[in-house]
Amino acid sequence: MLKSLPLSEVYRLLEPGPVVLVATADKNKDNVMAMSWYTMMEFEPPLIGCVISGNDHTFDILKKTKECVIAVPTLGIAKKVVKAGNTSGRDIDKFKEIGFTAAKASRVKAPLVEECYANIECKMSDASLVGKYNFFILKAVKAWIDPKAKNPQTLHHLGKGIFMTSGKTVKIASKMK
Amino acid sequence: MLKSLPLSEVYRLLEPGPVVLVATADKNKDNVMAMSWYTMMEFEPPLIGCVISGNDHTFDILKKTKECVIAVPTLGIAKKVVKAGNTSGRDIDKFKEIGFTAAKASRVKAPLVEECYANIECKMSDASLVGKYNFFILKAVKAWIDPKAKNPQTLHHLGKGIFMTSGKTVKIASKMK
């Protein structure tokens, strides 16, 4: 079962740069895409800036519905993640054909992705840069984490379908958040 | 010796989300800070969007000089990276006291960081979001890579001084860039 994650901890999921899935819902059809071009912009409430190509089906849905879920996948579903990145929701029902399980979110209509160890419900915060840069600024409004996932093996895209997966962890005394 | 890297390959360095160093030069004093909040925004010419706190010395220098170098460090210098993140160029000469070596860049006055396996020379492209979000949009104008660095062990900040280091690499047939 997913556990609620304090919003103040969201940056720890996204700062290391894993490939994420962006799930949206349009009318009754859920959709999902893969994304690497995003950054944290504020700790709390967490702001997340992301670039979504104007060619992507998600671009249109996000502009219209103003909400999405950012979900963090791991190595176990890497092939599904690549499939989500290589197909379009205009052509297929990605949840059904690729095999993701949609779960009900609490604050947005977009679905959580059950196969992901973390899910962040987001609402549009600032769309003023969408025209110039396809850049959406989202606000996290609720976050969920699988408490059983210890050292999740996130995927980090090196380009051309090559992914670095997370290796060992080091701790260095730091004053950083 | 560093080798020139085509600008079209820059996204492959930054997309996986490593902690980077941001080097600047103000008059004759070089400075460097650690940064995780950035994203690719365009492939070529590469645009990089990044959040730099208004409290950081780099914020003032970057606003003034409109150029910097983004350098990618690895596990071997993790302690230096944390020190760069935990100190201010207002108080100390970070290159000298932490032990980074400044090398001459080709297109900007900011220095390359010799200890890093990749260095990207950047110029300010759009400062219109600095006021609202401390968000700088930079354009990469020249990139360098150490050709001897195979599978560099990049650092990915999980918060509070805990870093995931890169582990094994997987390749999945993909149409993605």
mmCIF file of C-alpha atoms in Angstrom:
data_model
loop_
_atom_site.group_PDB
_atom_site.id
_atom_site.type_symbol
_atom_site.label_atom_id
_atom_site.label_comp_id
_atom_site.label_asym_id
_atom_site.label_seq_id
_atom_site.Cartn_x
_atom_site.Cartn_y
_atom_site.Cartn_z
ATOM 1 C CA MET A 1 0.000 0.000 0.000
ATOM 2 C CA LEU A 2 1.149 3.521 -0.698
ATOM 3 C CA LYS A 3 1.957 5.810 2.179
ATOM 4 C CA SER A 4 1.511 9.562 2.160
ATOM 5 C CA LEU A 5 4.836 11.411 1.784
ATOM 6 C CA PRO A 6 5.219 14.922 3.285
ATOM 7 C CA LEU A 7 5.423 17.498 0.500
ATOM 8 C CA SER A 8 8.628 18.798 2.080
ATOM 9 C CA GLU A 9 10.310 15.518 1.022
ATOM 10 C CA VAL A 10 9.320 15.619 -2.655
ATOM 11 C CA TYR A 11 12.579 17.226 -3.779
ATOM 12 C CA ARG A 12 14.468 14.140 -2.594
ATOM 13 C CA LEU A 13 12.670 12.058 -5.223
ATOM 14 C CA LEU A 14 13.266 14.369 -8.158
ATOM 15 C CA GLU A 15 16.594 16.082 -7.440
ATOM 16 C CA PRO A 16 18.669 13.006 -8.433
ATOM 17 C CA GLY A 17 17.174 13.155 -11.943
ATOM 18 C CA PRO A 18 15.351 9.855 -12.537
ATOM 19 C CA VAL A 19 13.261 9.342 -15.652
ATOM 20 C CA VAL A 20 9.650 9.836 -14.549
ATOM 21 C CA LEU A 21 6.269 9.044 -16.006
ATOM 22 C CA VAL A 22 3.717 11.806 -16.467
ATOM 23 C CA ALA A 23 0.170 10.486 -16.166
ATOM 24 C CA THR A 24 -2.841 12.485 -17.310
ATOM 25 C CA ALA A 25 -6.565 11.902 -17.712
ATOM 26 C CA ASP A 26 -8.695 13.335 -20.505
ATOM 27 C CA LYS A 27 -12.385 12.582 -20.237
ATOM 28 C CA ASN A 28 -12.248 8.894 -19.388
ATOM 29 C CA LYS A 29 -8.965 8.029 -21.070
ATOM 30 C CA ASP A 30 -5.805 7.885 -19.014
ATOM 31 C CA ASN A 31 -2.435 8.478 -20.672
ATOM 32 C CA VAL A 32 1.207 8.327 -19.663
ATOM 33 C CA MET A 33 4.529 9.520 -21.107
ATOM 34 C CA ALA A 34 8.207 9.329 -20.106
ATOM 35 C CA MET A 35 10.077 12.514 -19.141
ATOM 36 C CA SER A 36 13.610 13.502 -18.158
ATOM 37 C CA TRP A 37 13.586 17.258 -18.714
ATOM 38 C CA TYR A 38 12.390 18.651 -15.396
ATOM 39 C CA THR A 39 13.770 20.358 -12.317
ATOM 40 C CA MET A 40 12.736 21.217 -8.797
ATOM 41 C CA MET A 41 12.090 24.960 -8.494
ATOM 42 C CA GLU A 42 10.929 25.344 -4.878
ATOM 43 C CA PHE A 43 10.997 23.149 -1.767
ATOM 44 C CA GLU A 44 7.554 23.757 -0.251
ATOM 45 C CA PRO A 45 5.056 23.869 -1.650
ATOM 46 C CA PRO A 46 7.160 21.916 -4.155
ATOM 47 C CA LEU A 47 7.321 23.518 -7.586
ATOM 48 C CA ILE A 48 8.464 21.395 -10.516
ATOM 49 C CA GLY A 49 9.357 22.907 -13.890
ATOM 50 C CA CYS A 50 9.218 20.563 -16.887
ATOM 51 C CA VAL A 51 9.562 20.658 -20.657
ATOM 52 C CA ILE A 52 6.976 18.643 -22.580
ATOM 53 C CA SER A 53 7.190 18.697 -26.378
ATOM 54 C CA GLY A 54 4.346 20.322 -28.238
ATOM 55 C CA ASN A 55 4.178 17.116 -30.315
ATOM 56 C CA ASP A 56 3.300 15.015 -27.276
ATOM 57 C CA HIS A 57 -0.324 14.087 -26.629
ATOM 58 C CA THR A 58 0.334 14.909 -22.959
ATOM 59 C CA PHE A 59 1.098 18.510 -23.933
ATOM 60 C CA ASP A 60 -2.476 19.020 -25.137
ATOM 61 C CA ILE A 61 -4.078 17.223 -22.194
ATOM 62 C CA LEU A 62 -1.964 18.994 -19.592
ATOM 63 C CA LYS A 63 -2.713 22.382 -21.132
ATOM 64 C CA LYS A 64 -6.427 21.584 -21.024
ATOM 65 C CA THR A 65 -6.841 19.736 -17.708
ATOM 66 C CA LYS A 66 -4.085 21.595 -15.805
ATOM 67 C CA GLU A 67 -3.180 18.553 -13.729
ATOM 68 C CA CYS A 68 -1.072 15.416 -13.860
ATOM 69 C CA VAL A 69 0.706 12.809 -11.764
ATOM 70 C CA ILE A 70 4.488 12.475 -11.831
ATOM 71 C CA ALA A 71 5.389 8.864 -11.049
ATOM 72 C CA VAL A 72 8.881 7.463 -10.447
ATOM 73 C CA PRO A 73 9.566 4.063 -12.047
ATOM 74 C CA THR A 74 12.435 1.649 -11.361
ATOM 75 C CA LEU A 75 14.526 -0.847 -13.317
ATOM 76 C CA GLY A 76 11.913 -3.603 -13.059
ATOM 77 C CA ILE A 77 9.613 -1.781 -15.474
ATOM 78 C CA ALA A 78 12.279 -0.158 -17.675
ATOM 79 C CA LYS A 79 10.888 -1.727 -20.859
ATOM 80 C CA LYS A 80 7.441 -0.327 -20.116
ATOM 81 C CA VAL A 81 8.946 3.104 -19.510
ATOM 82 C CA VAL A 82 10.684 3.045 -22.908
ATOM 83 C CA LYS A 83 7.463 1.875 -24.558
ATOM 84 C CA ALA A 84 5.631 4.781 -22.931
ATOM 85 C CA GLY A 85 8.287 7.090 -24.385
ATOM 86 C CA ASN A 86 8.137 5.547 -27.875
ATOM 87 C CA THR A 87 4.372 5.507 -28.436
ATOM 88 C CA SER A 88 1.651 8.127 -28.472
ATOM 89 C CA GLY A 89 -1.598 8.221 -26.562
ATOM 90 C CA ARG A 90 -3.147 9.469 -29.786
ATOM 91 C CA ASP A 91 -2.615 6.004 -31.284
ATOM 92 C CA ILE A 92 -2.998 3.564 -28.403
ATOM 93 C CA ASP A 93 -4.366 3.206 -24.894
ATOM 94 C CA LYS A 94 -0.982 3.134 -23.187
ATOM 95 C CA PHE A 95 -2.200 2.004 -19.765
ATOM 96 C CA LYS A 96 -3.934 -1.012 -21.312
ATOM 97 C CA GLU A 97 -1.491 -1.912 -24.086
ATOM 98 C CA ILE A 98 1.749 -1.354 -22.179
ATOM 99 C CA GLY A 99 0.375 -2.729 -18.931
ATOM 100 C CA PHE A 100 0.284 0.023 -16.344
ATOM 101 C CA THR A 101 -2.287 -0.023 -13.556
ATOM 102 C CA ALA A 102 -4.135 3.228 -12.886
ATOM 103 C CA ALA A 103 -5.053 3.949 -9.276
ATOM 104 C CA LYS A 104 -7.234 6.742 -7.976
ATOM 105 C CA ALA A 105 -5.426 9.910 -6.919
ATOM 106 C CA SER A 106 -6.755 12.077 -4.100
ATOM 107 C CA ARG A 107 -6.443 15.650 -5.405
ATOM 108 C CA VAL A 108 -6.378 15.292 -9.215
ATOM 109 C CA LYS A 109 -8.287 13.313 -11.828
ATOM 110 C CA ALA A 110 -5.060 12.033 -13.402
ATOM 111 C CA PRO A 111 -4.265 8.514 -12.175
ATOM 112 C CA LEU A 112 -1.462 7.233 -9.973
ATOM 113 C CA VAL A 113 0.699 4.581 -11.651
ATOM 114 C CA GLU A 114 0.651 1.592 -9.315
ATOM 115 C CA GLU A 115 3.848 0.047 -10.697
ATOM 116 C CA CYS A 116 5.840 3.129 -9.605
ATOM 117 C CA TYR A 117 7.319 3.389 -6.112
ATOM 118 C CA ALA A 118 6.444 7.088 -5.805
ATOM 119 C CA ASN A 119 3.612 9.216 -7.203
ATOM 120 C CA ILE A 120 3.267 12.999 -6.994
ATOM 121 C CA GLU A 121 -0.078 14.637 -7.701
ATOM 122 C CA CYS A 122 0.447 17.985 -9.443
ATOM 123 C CA LYS A 123 -1.593 20.990 -10.502
ATOM 124 C CA MET A 124 -0.562 23.642 -12.995
ATOM 125 C CA SER A 125 1.040 26.574 -11.215
ATOM 126 C CA ASP A 126 2.296 28.747 -14.093
ATOM 127 C CA ALA A 127 1.717 28.214 -17.815
ATOM 128 C CA SER A 128 3.243 31.491 -18.967
ATOM 129 C CA LEU A 129 6.339 29.798 -20.464
ATOM 130 C CA VAL A 130 4.486 27.110 -22.347
ATOM 131 C CA GLY A 131 4.312 29.223 -25.477
ATOM 132 C CA LYS A 132 8.002 30.043 -25.662
ATOM 133 C CA TYR A 133 9.685 26.977 -24.145
ATOM 134 C CA ASN A 134 6.987 24.274 -23.721
ATOM 135 C CA PHE A 135 7.844 24.776 -20.056
ATOM 136 C CA PHE A 136 5.173 23.971 -17.464
ATOM 137 C CA ILE A 137 5.561 24.953 -13.816
ATOM 138 C CA LEU A 138 3.643 22.460 -11.664
ATOM 139 C CA LYS A 139 2.843 22.492 -7.970
ATOM 140 C CA ALA A 140 2.894 19.189 -6.056
ATOM 141 C CA VAL A 141 -0.283 18.940 -3.983
ATOM 142 C CA LYS A 142 0.001 15.375 -2.662
ATOM 143 C CA ALA A 143 2.702 12.714 -2.733
ATOM 144 C CA TRP A 144 2.707 8.959 -2.179
ATOM 145 C CA ILE A 145 5.480 6.482 -1.620
ATOM 146 C CA ASP A 146 5.739 2.716 -1.351
ATOM 147 C CA PRO A 147 7.252 2.244 2.124
ATOM 148 C CA LYS A 148 8.626 -1.165 1.115
ATOM 149 C CA ALA A 149 10.840 0.349 -1.599
ATOM 150 C CA LYS A 150 14.317 0.607 -0.067
ATOM 151 C CA ASN A 151 17.070 1.955 -2.323
ATOM 152 C CA PRO A 152 14.818 1.957 -5.386
ATOM 153 C CA GLN A 153 16.785 1.397 -8.609
ATOM 154 C CA THR A 154 15.789 4.476 -10.513
ATOM 155 C CA LEU A 155 16.561 4.939 -14.219
ATOM 156 C CA HIS A 156 18.656 7.860 -15.471
ATOM 157 C CA HIS A 157 18.598 8.399 -19.223
ATOM 158 C CA LEU A 158 21.994 8.853 -20.874
ATOM 159 C CA GLY A 159 20.406 9.257 -24.305
ATOM 160 C CA LYS A 160 19.533 6.785 -27.082
ATOM 161 C CA GLY A 161 17.813 4.283 -24.778
ATOM 162 C CA ILE A 162 20.845 3.842 -22.523
ATOM 163 C CA PHE A 163 19.981 4.159 -18.851
ATOM 164 C CA MET A 164 22.247 4.422 -15.861
ATOM 165 C CA THR A 165 20.658 2.736 -12.860
ATOM 166 C CA SER A 166 21.316 3.833 -9.326
ATOM 167 C CA GLY A 167 24.352 2.292 -7.682
ATOM 168 C CA LYS A 168 25.738 2.559 -4.177
ATOM 169 C CA THR A 169 24.902 5.439 -1.884
ATOM 170 C CA VAL A 170 27.440 7.604 -0.062
ATOM 171 C CA LYS A 171 26.786 10.004 2.804
ATOM 172 C CA ILE A 172 28.926 13.072 3.297
ATOM 173 C CA ALA A 173 28.370 15.421 6.238
ATOM 174 C CA SER A 174 26.568 18.402 4.743
ATOM 175 C CA LYS A 175 24.543 21.428 5.727
ATOM 176 C CA MET A 176 22.489 21.069 2.539
ATOM 177 C CA LYS A 177 18.796 20.230 2.630
ATOM 178 C CA MET B 1 43.522 16.421 -22.090
ATOM 179 C CA LEU B 2 39.982 17.578 -22.658
ATOM 180 C CA LYS B 3 38.335 16.878 -25.991
ATOM 181 C CA SER B 4 35.714 19.054 -27.627
ATOM 182 C CA LEU B 5 32.209 17.539 -27.324
ATOM 183 C CA PRO B 6 29.610 18.345 -30.017
ATOM 184 C CA LEU B 7 26.905 20.593 -28.578
ATOM 185 C CA SER B 8 24.315 18.104 -29.823
ATOM 186 C CA GLU B 9 25.606 15.645 -27.180
ATOM 187 C CA VAL B 10 25.352 17.968 -24.171
ATOM 188 C CA TYR B 11 21.895 16.695 -23.141
ATOM 189 C CA ARG B 12 23.390 13.257 -22.514
ATOM 190 C CA LEU B 13 25.529 14.704 -19.720
ATOM 191 C CA LEU B 14 22.759 16.591 -17.951
ATOM 192 C CA GLU B 15 19.601 14.559 -18.584
ATOM 193 C CA PRO B 16 20.507 11.865 -15.990
ATOM 194 C CA GLY B 17 20.533 14.531 -13.271
ATOM 195 C CA PRO B 18 24.040 14.575 -11.763
ATOM 196 C CA VAL B 19 25.034 17.208 -9.234
ATOM 197 C CA VAL B 20 27.039 19.783 -11.175
ATOM 198 C CA LEU B 21 29.380 22.592 -10.287
ATOM 199 C CA VAL B 22 28.691 26.106 -11.552
ATOM 200 C CA ALA B 23 31.902 28.078 -12.026
ATOM 201 C CA THR B 24 31.923 31.845 -12.484
ATOM 202 C CA ALA B 25 34.519 34.595 -12.675
ATOM 203 C CA ASP B 26 34.109 38.071 -11.245
ATOM 204 C CA LYS B 27 36.959 40.446 -11.966
ATOM 205 C CA ASN B 28 39.891 38.198 -11.161
ATOM 206 C CA LYS B 29 38.232 35.943 -8.627
ATOM 207 C CA ASP B 30 36.867 32.569 -9.706
ATOM 208 C CA ASN B 31 34.046 30.954 -7.760
ATOM 209 C CA VAL B 32 32.181 27.659 -7.821
ATOM 210 C CA MET B 33 28.963 26.279 -6.324
ATOM 211 C CA ALA B 34 27.117 22.930 -6.358
ATOM 212 C CA MET B 35 23.752 22.656 -8.128
ATOM 213 C CA SER B 36 21.084 20.001 -8.644
ATOM 214 C CA TRP B 37 18.086 22.082 -9.716
ATOM 215 C CA TYR B 38 18.430 22.319 -13.480
ATOM 216 C CA THR B 39 16.938 20.817 -16.613
ATOM 217 C CA MET B 40 17.653 20.588 -20.316
ATOM 218 C CA MET B 41 15.219 22.781 -22.258
ATOM 219 C CA GLU B 42 16.399 22.383 -25.874
ATOM 220 C CA PHE B 43 18.721 19.969 -27.709
ATOM 221 C CA GLU B 44 20.658 22.296 -30.019
ATOM 222 C CA PRO B 45 21.749 24.852 -29.357
ATOM 223 C CA PRO B 46 21.457 23.317 -25.889
ATOM 224 C CA LEU B 47 19.401 25.377 -23.477
ATOM 225 C CA ILE B 48 19.713 24.667 -19.772
ATOM 226 C CA GLY B 49 17.311 26.099 -17.211
ATOM 227 C CA CYS B 50 18.537 26.304 -13.621
ATOM 228 C CA VAL B 51 17.467 27.634 -10.248
ATOM 229 C CA ILE B 52 20.153 29.444 -8.251
ATOM 230 C CA SER B 53 19.184 30.857 -4.867
ATOM 231 C CA GLY B 54 19.231 34.614 -4.491
ATOM 232 C CA ASN B 55 21.356 34.020 -1.367
ATOM 233 C CA ASP B 56 24.157 32.442 -3.379
ATOM 234 C CA HIS B 57 27.179 34.503 -4.336
ATOM 235 C CA THR B 58 26.941 32.898 -7.795
ATOM 236 C CA PHE B 59 23.502 34.468 -8.249
ATOM 237 C CA ASP B 60 24.999 37.955 -8.154
ATOM 238 C CA ILE B 61 27.977 37.107 -10.357
ATOM 239 C CA LEU B 62 25.900 35.280 -12.955
ATOM 240 C CA LYS B 63 23.415 38.149 -13.132
ATOM 241 C CA LYS B 64 26.279 40.552 -13.687
ATOM 242 C CA THR B 65 28.654 38.623 -15.956
ATOM 243 C CA LYS B 66 25.987 36.626 -17.834
ATOM 244 C CA GLU B 67 28.216 33.589 -18.222
ATOM 245 C CA CYS B 68 29.339 30.477 -16.367
ATOM 246 C CA VAL B 69 30.730 26.983 -16.777
ATOM 247 C CA ILE B 70 28.706 23.934 -15.774
ATOM 248 C CA ALA B 71 31.112 21.155 -14.791
ATOM 249 C CA VAL B 72 30.213 17.543 -13.996
ATOM 250 C CA PRO B 73 32.079 16.011 -11.041
ATOM 251 C CA THR B 74 32.359 12.358 -10.035
ATOM 252 C CA LEU B 75 32.607 10.321 -6.823
ATOM 253 C CA GLY B 76 36.356 10.876 -6.466
ATOM 254 C CA ILE B 77 35.828 14.537 -5.580
ATOM 255 C CA ALA B 78 32.500 14.181 -3.724
ATOM 256 C CA LYS B 79 33.861 15.791 -0.552
ATOM 257 C CA LYS B 80 35.019 18.820 -2.522
ATOM 258 C CA VAL B 81 31.595 19.084 -4.150
ATOM 259 C CA VAL B 82 29.873 19.116 -0.751
ATOM 260 C CA LYS B 83 32.341 21.701 0.502
ATOM 261 C CA ALA B 84 31.556 23.864 -2.528
ATOM 262 C CA GLY B 85 27.886 23.547 -1.603
ATOM 263 C CA ASN B 86 28.415 24.331 2.058
ATOM 264 C CA THR B 87 30.581 27.434 1.774
ATOM 265 C CA SER B 88 30.203 30.838 0.153
ATOM 266 C CA GLY B 89 32.492 32.607 -2.268
ATOM 267 C CA ARG B 90 31.760 35.725 -0.240
ATOM 268 C CA ASP B 91 33.788 34.238 2.632
ATOM 269 C CA ILE B 92 36.518 32.175 1.003
ATOM 270 C CA ASP B 93 38.368 31.610 -2.259
ATOM 271 C CA LYS B 94 36.753 28.257 -3.019
ATOM 272 C CA PHE B 95 39.093 27.241 -5.843
ATOM 273 C CA LYS B 96 42.114 27.751 -3.605
ATOM 274 C CA GLU B 97 40.744 26.575 -0.259
ATOM 275 C CA ILE B 98 38.792 23.551 -1.491
ATOM 276 C CA GLY B 99 41.373 22.596 -4.088
ATOM 277 C CA PHE B 100 39.838 22.959 -7.538
ATOM 278 C CA THR B 101 42.018 23.777 -10.540
ATOM 279 C CA ALA B 102 40.779 26.509 -12.859
ATOM 280 C CA ALA B 103 41.549 26.080 -16.559
ATOM 281 C CA LYS B 104 40.982 28.584 -19.321
ATOM 282 C CA ALA B 105 37.685 28.302 -21.163
ATOM 283 C CA SER B 106 37.420 29.224 -24.842
ATOM 284 C CA ARG B 107 34.209 31.251 -25.094
ATOM 285 C CA VAL B 108 33.625 32.596 -21.561
ATOM 286 C CA LYS B 109 35.732 34.187 -18.839
ATOM 287 C CA ALA B 110 34.435 31.721 -16.231
ATOM 288 C CA PRO B 111 36.937 28.887 -15.702
ATOM 289 C CA LEU B 112 36.723 25.199 -16.523
ATOM 290 C CA VAL B 113 37.104 22.926 -13.492
ATOM 291 C CA GLU B 114 39.930 20.560 -14.333
ATOM 292 C CA GLU B 115 38.901 17.924 -11.794
ATOM 293 C CA CYS B 116 35.566 17.427 -13.602
ATOM 294 C CA TYR B 117 35.220 14.971 -16.506
ATOM 295 C CA ALA B 118 32.960 17.322 -18.474
ATOM 296 C CA ASN B 119 32.736 21.115 -18.717
ATOM 297 C CA ILE B 120 30.081 23.141 -20.521
ATOM 298 C CA GLU B 121 30.671 26.815 -21.289
ATOM 299 C CA CYS B 122 27.400 28.744 -21.016
ATOM 300 C CA LYS B 123 26.082 32.218 -21.751
ATOM 301 C CA MET B 124 22.880 33.730 -20.418
ATOM 302 C CA SER B 125 20.047 33.208 -22.851
ATOM 303 C CA ASP B 126 16.998 34.482 -20.936
ATOM 304 C CA ALA B 127 16.969 36.195 -17.540
ATOM 305 C CA SER B 128 13.287 37.102 -17.544
ATOM 306 C CA LEU B 129 12.418 34.502 -14.872
ATOM 307 C CA VAL B 130 15.200 35.387 -12.476
ATOM 308 C CA GLY B 131 13.010 37.852 -10.620
ATOM 309 C CA LYS B 132 10.113 35.482 -10.007
ATOM 310 C CA TYR B 133 11.796 32.059 -9.730
ATOM 311 C CA ASN B 134 15.581 32.644 -9.557
ATOM 312 C CA PHE B 135 15.457 30.726 -12.845
ATOM 313 C CA PHE B 136 18.235 31.332 -15.370
ATOM 314 C CA ILE B 137 18.031 30.005 -18.935
ATOM 315 C CA LEU B 138 21.553 29.380 -20.210
ATOM 316 C CA LYS B 139 22.811 28.484 -23.669
ATOM 317 C CA ALA B 140 25.717 26.062 -23.997
ATOM 318 C CA VAL B 141 28.263 27.529 -26.394
ATOM 319 C CA LYS B 142 31.124 25.032 -26.054
ATOM 320 C CA ALA B 143 31.545 21.687 -24.310
ATOM 321 C CA TRP B 144 34.562 19.628 -23.259
ATOM 322 C CA ILE B 145 34.905 16.055 -22.136
ATOM 323 C CA ASP B 146 37.711 13.908 -20.771
ATOM 324 C CA PRO B 147 37.891 11.092 -23.344
ATOM 325 C CA LYS B 148 39.484 8.784 -20.758
ATOM 326 C CA ALA B 149 36.400 8.931 -18.502
ATOM 327 C CA LYS B 150 34.445 5.748 -19.224
ATOM 328 C CA ASN B 151 31.278 5.210 -17.189
ATOM 329 C CA PRO B 152 31.980 8.210 -14.946
ATOM 330 C CA GLN B 153 30.546 7.730 -11.453
ATOM 331 C CA THR B 154 28.350 10.785 -11.239
ATOM 332 C CA LEU B 155 26.752 11.937 -7.977
ATOM 333 C CA HIS B 156 22.977 12.271 -7.627
ATOM 334 C CA HIS B 157 21.790 14.115 -4.544
ATOM 335 C CA LEU B 158 19.056 12.391 -2.542
ATOM 336 C CA GLY B 159 18.966 15.240 -0.007
ATOM 337 C CA LYS B 160 20.786 15.853 3.292
ATOM 338 C CA GLY B 161 24.243 15.013 1.908
ATOM 339 C CA ILE B 162 23.243 11.519 0.743
ATOM 340 C CA PHE B 163 24.307 10.835 -2.835
ATOM 341 C CA MET B 164 23.374 7.984 -5.117
ATOM 342 C CA THR B 165 26.276 7.164 -7.409
ATOM 343 C CA SER B 166 25.793 5.727 -10.855
ATOM 344 C CA GLY B 167 25.518 1.956 -11.038
ATOM 345 C CA LYS B 168 25.204 -0.422 -13.944
ATOM 346 C CA THR B 169 23.970 0.696 -17.340
ATOM 347 C CA VAL B 170 21.171 -0.975 -19.312
ATOM 348 C CA LYS B 171 20.312 -0.467 -22.978
ATOM 349 C CA ILE B 172 16.764 -0.824 -24.217
ATOM 350 C CA ALA B 173 15.910 -0.471 -27.917
ATOM 351 C CA SER B 174 14.397 2.995 -28.192
ATOM 352 C CA LYS B 175 13.481 5.624 -30.756
ATOM 353 C CA MET B 176 14.337 8.351 -28.242
ATOM 354 C CA LYS B 177 17.229 10.738 -28.752
#
